[in-house]
Short mmCIF file of C-alpha atoms in Angstrom, two decimals:
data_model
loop_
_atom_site.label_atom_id
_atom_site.label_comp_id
_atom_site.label_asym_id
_atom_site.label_seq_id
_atom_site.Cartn_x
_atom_site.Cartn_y
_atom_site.Cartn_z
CA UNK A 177 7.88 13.00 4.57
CA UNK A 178 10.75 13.56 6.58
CA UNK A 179 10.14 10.59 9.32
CA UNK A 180 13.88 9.35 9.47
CA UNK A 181 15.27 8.03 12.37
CA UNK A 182 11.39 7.34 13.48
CA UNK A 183 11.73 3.82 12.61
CA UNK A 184 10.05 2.40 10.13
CA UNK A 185 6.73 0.07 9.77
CA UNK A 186 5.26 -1.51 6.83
CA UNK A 187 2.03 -2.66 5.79
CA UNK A 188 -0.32 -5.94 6.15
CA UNK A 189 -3.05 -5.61 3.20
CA UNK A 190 -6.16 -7.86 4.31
CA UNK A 191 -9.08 -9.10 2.44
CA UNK A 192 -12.50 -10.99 2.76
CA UNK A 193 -11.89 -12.83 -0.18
CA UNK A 194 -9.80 -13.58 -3.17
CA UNK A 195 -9.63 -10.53 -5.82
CA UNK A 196 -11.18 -8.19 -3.72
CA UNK A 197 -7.98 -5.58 -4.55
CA UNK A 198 -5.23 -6.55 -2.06
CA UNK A 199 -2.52 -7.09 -5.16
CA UNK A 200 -3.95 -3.84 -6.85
CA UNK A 201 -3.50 -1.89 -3.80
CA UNK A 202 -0.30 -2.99 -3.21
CA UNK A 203 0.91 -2.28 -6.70
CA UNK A 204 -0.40 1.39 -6.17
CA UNK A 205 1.82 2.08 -2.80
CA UNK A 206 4.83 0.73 -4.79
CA UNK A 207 3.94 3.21 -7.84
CA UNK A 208 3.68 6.22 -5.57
CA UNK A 209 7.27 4.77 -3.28
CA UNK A 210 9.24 4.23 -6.49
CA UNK A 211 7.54 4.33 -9.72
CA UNK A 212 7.99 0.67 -10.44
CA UNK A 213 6.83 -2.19 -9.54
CA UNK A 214 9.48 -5.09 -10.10
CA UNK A 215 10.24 -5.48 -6.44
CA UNK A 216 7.53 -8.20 -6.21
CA UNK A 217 7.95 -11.94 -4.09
CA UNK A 218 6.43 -14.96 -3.76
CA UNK A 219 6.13 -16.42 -0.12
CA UNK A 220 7.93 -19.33 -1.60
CA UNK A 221 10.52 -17.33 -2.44
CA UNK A 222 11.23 -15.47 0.98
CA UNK A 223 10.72 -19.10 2.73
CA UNK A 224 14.46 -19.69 0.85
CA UNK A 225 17.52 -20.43 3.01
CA UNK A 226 19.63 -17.79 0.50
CA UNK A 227 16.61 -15.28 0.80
CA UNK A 228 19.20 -12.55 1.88
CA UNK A 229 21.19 -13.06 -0.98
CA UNK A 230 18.46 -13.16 -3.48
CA UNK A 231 17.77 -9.83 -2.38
CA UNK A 232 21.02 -7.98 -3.77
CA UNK A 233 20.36 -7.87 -7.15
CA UNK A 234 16.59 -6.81 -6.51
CA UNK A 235 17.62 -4.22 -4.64
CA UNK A 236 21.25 -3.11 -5.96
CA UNK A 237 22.13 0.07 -8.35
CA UNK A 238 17.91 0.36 -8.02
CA UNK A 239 15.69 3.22 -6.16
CA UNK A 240 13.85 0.94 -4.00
CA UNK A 241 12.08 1.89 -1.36
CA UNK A 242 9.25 -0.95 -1.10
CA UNK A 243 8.83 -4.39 -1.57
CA UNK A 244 5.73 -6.69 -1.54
CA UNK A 245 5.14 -10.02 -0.68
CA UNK A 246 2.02 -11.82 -2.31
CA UNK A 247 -0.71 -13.69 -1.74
CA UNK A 248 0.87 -15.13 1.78
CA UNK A 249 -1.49 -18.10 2.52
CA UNK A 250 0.95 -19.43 5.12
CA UNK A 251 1.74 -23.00 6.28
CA UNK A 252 -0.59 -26.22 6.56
CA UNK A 253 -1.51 -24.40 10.29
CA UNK A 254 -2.09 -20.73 8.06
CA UNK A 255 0.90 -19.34 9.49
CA UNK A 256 3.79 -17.32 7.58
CA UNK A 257 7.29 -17.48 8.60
CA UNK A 258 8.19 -14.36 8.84
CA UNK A 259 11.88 -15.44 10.40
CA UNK A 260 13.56 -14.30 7.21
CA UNK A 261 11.94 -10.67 6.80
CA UNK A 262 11.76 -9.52 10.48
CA UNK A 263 15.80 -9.40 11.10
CA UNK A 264 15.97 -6.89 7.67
CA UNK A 265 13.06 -4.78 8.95
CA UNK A 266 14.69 -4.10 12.31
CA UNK A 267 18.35 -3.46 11.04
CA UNK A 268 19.61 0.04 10.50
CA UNK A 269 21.83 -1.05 7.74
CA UNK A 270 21.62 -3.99 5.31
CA UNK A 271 24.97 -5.22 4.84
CA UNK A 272 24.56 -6.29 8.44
CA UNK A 273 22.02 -9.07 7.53
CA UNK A 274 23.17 -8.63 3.88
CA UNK A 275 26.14 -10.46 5.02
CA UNK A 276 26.92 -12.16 1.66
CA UNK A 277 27.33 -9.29 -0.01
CA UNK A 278 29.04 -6.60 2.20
CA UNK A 279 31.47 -5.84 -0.40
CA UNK A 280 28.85 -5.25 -2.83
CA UNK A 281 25.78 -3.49 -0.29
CA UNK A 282 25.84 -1.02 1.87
CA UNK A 283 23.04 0.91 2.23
CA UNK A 284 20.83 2.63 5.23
CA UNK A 285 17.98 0.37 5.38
CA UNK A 286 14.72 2.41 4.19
CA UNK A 287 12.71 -0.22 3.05
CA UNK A 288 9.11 -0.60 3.44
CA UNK A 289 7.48 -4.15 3.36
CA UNK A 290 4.37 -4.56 1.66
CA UNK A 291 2.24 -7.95 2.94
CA UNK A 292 -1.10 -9.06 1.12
CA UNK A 293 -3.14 -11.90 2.80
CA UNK A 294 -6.34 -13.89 3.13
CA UNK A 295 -5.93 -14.38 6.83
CA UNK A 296 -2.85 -15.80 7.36
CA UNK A 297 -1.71 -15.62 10.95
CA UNK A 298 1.59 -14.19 11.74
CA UNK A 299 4.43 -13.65 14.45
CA UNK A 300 3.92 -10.84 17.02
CA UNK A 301 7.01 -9.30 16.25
CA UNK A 302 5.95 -8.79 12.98
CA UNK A 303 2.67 -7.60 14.03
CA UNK A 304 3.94 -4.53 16.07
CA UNK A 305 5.99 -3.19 13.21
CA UNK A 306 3.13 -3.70 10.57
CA UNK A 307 -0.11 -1.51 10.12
CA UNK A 308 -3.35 -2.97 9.20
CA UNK A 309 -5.17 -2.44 5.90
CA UNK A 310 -8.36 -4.34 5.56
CA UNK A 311 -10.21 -4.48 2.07
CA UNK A 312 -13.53 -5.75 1.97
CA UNK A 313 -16.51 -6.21 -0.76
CA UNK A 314 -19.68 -7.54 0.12
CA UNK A 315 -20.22 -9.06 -3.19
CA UNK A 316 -18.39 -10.78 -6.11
CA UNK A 317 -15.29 -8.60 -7.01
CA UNK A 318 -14.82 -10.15 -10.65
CA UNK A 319 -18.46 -8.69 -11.36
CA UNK A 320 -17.30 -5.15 -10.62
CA UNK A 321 -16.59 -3.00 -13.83
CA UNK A 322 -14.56 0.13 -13.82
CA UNK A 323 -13.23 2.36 -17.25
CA UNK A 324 -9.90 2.15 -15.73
CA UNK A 325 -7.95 0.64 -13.04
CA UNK A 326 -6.67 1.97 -9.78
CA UNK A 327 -3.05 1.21 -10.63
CA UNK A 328 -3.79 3.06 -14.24
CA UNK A 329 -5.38 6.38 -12.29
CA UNK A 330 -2.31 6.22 -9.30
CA UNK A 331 0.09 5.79 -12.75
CA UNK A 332 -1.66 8.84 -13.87
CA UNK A 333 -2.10 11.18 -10.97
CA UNK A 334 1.44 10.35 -9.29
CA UNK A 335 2.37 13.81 -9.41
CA UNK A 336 -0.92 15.35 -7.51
CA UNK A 337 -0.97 12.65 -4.54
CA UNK A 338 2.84 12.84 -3.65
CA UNK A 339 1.89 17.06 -3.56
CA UNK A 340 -1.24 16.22 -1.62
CA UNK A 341 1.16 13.95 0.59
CA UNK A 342 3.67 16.78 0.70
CA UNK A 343 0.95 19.33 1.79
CA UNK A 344 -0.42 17.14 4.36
CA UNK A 345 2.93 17.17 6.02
CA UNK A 346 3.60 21.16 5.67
CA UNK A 347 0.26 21.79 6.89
CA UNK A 348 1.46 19.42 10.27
CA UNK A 349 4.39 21.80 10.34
CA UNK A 350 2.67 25.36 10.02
CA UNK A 351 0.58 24.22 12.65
CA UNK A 352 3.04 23.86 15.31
CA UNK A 353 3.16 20.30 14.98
CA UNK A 354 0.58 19.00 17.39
CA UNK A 355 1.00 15.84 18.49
CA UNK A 356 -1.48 12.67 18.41
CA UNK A 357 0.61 10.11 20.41
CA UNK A 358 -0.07 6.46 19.61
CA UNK A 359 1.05 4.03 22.43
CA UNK A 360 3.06 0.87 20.34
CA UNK A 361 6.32 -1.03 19.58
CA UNK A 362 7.06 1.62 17.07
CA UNK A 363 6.13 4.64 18.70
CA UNK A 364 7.70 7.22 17.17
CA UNK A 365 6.88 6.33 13.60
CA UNK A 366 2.76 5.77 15.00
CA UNK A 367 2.84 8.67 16.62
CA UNK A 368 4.27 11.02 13.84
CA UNK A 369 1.83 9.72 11.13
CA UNK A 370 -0.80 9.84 13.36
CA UNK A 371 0.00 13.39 14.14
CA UNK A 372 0.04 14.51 10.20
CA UNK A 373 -3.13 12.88 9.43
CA UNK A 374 -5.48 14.16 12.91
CA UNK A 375 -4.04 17.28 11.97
CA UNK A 376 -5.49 17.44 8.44
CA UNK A 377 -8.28 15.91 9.58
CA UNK A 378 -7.86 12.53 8.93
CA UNK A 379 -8.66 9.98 12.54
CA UNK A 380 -8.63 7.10 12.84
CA UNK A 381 -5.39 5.37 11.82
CA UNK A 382 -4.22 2.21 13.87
CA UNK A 383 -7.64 1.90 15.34
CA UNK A 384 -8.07 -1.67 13.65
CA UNK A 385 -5.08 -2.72 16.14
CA UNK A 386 -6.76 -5.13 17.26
CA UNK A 387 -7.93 -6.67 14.78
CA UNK A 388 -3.97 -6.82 13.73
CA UNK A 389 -3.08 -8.80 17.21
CA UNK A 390 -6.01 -11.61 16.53
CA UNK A 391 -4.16 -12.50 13.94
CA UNK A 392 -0.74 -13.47 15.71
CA UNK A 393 0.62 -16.96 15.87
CA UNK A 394 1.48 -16.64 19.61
CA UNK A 395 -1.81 -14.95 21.05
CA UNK A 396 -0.53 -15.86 24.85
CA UNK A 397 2.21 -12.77 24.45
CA UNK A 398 -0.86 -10.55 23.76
CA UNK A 399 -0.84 -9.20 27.19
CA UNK A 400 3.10 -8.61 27.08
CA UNK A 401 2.52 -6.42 24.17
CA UNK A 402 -0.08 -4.53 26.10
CA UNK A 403 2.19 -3.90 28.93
CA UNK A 404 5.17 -2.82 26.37
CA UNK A 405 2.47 -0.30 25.28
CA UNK A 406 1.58 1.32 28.64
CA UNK A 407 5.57 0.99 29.36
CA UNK A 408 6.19 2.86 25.36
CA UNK A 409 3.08 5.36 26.32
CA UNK A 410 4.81 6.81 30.10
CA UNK A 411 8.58 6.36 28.95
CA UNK A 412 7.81 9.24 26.39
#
């Protein structure tokens, strides 16, 4: 989909228990960005002082697009640092964080972050850019049986859902466009992906928002957020 210069947000995966699918979920959305999925961190790992430079060879001479973060549990209070990751999600280009390595990366920043949790809280800034996928199973997931798994069928069918994708978006634009505004930090991006899916007939997106913001480290800046909102929702 053609949502450059719409900013960008990336994706908190959710569930009510251990292996209830967050991981295999997660591993999907990378299949379908880049066909790989060797762009894969610890929390330990993006906790590092030299995080930034541990990134260039992940992400150098490769096609990536995403990258996940697993199984963030957070600290001793259940809160992840997200101090490293939130300076390279707002940056247009990554040899401006990338600083180590300017000679050797230069790249428009496209990169989508993938999160998966069990309830860790995290910073509002974070929050605003992130969209909320929540995965739950009433009973025991390791009791569920299946011929073959999700990341085997998205392995299989990659083809079909990026053309389903693909037609979602040229059915948005033989329609005229219409426009489903979403009120947010990232408005633009919200608003256009909101647009695509109400007009195929798909509602709903972003309405767990909520539920996002409960989870913030700093709940007394909720009501600033609101007010950025309102401020986002008239400004455009």
């Amino acid at each position: 989909m053609a949502l450059e210069n719409r900013g960008r947000s990336h994706q908190i995966i959710s569930g009510n228990q251990q292996g209830v699918g967050k991981t295999e979920l997660a591993t999907c959305v990378l299949l379908l960005a880049q066909d790989s999925t060797n762009t894969l961190l610890t929390e330990s790992e993006v906790l590092k002082g030299d995080f930034e430079r541990s990134l260039v060879p992940i992400i150098k001479d490769r096609a990536v697009t995403a990258i996940l973060i697993d199984n963030i549990v957070g600290n001793s209070l259940g809160k992840f640092n997200s101090n490293n990751i939130v300076p390279l999600i707002t940056d247009k280009r990554l040899a401006h964080r990338l600083f180590y390595s300017q000679s050797q990366l230069n790249l428009a920043n496209n990169l989508q972050w993938l999160l998966t949790t069990n309830g860790a809280s995290h910073s509002n800034d974070l929050i605003d850019r992130s969209i909320l996928v929540e995965i739950a199973y009433p009973r025991d997931p390791t009791r569920r049986h299946s011929p073959t798994s999700p990341t085997e069928t998205v392995a299989a069918k990659k083809q079909l859902l990026h053309a389903e994708a693909v037609g979602m978006y040229q059915n948005w634009l033989d329609q005229g466009q219409p426009s489903s505004k979403i009120p947010g930090r990232n408005f633009q991006f919200f608003s256009r992906m909101n647009s695509v899916l109400v007009c195929n007939g798909f509602h709903g997106f972003d309405s767990n928002r909520q539920t996002l913001r409960s989870s913030a480290a700093d709940p007394e800046t909720e009501l600033l957020t609101d007010i950025f909102s309102i401020w986002a929702a008239q400004d455009s």
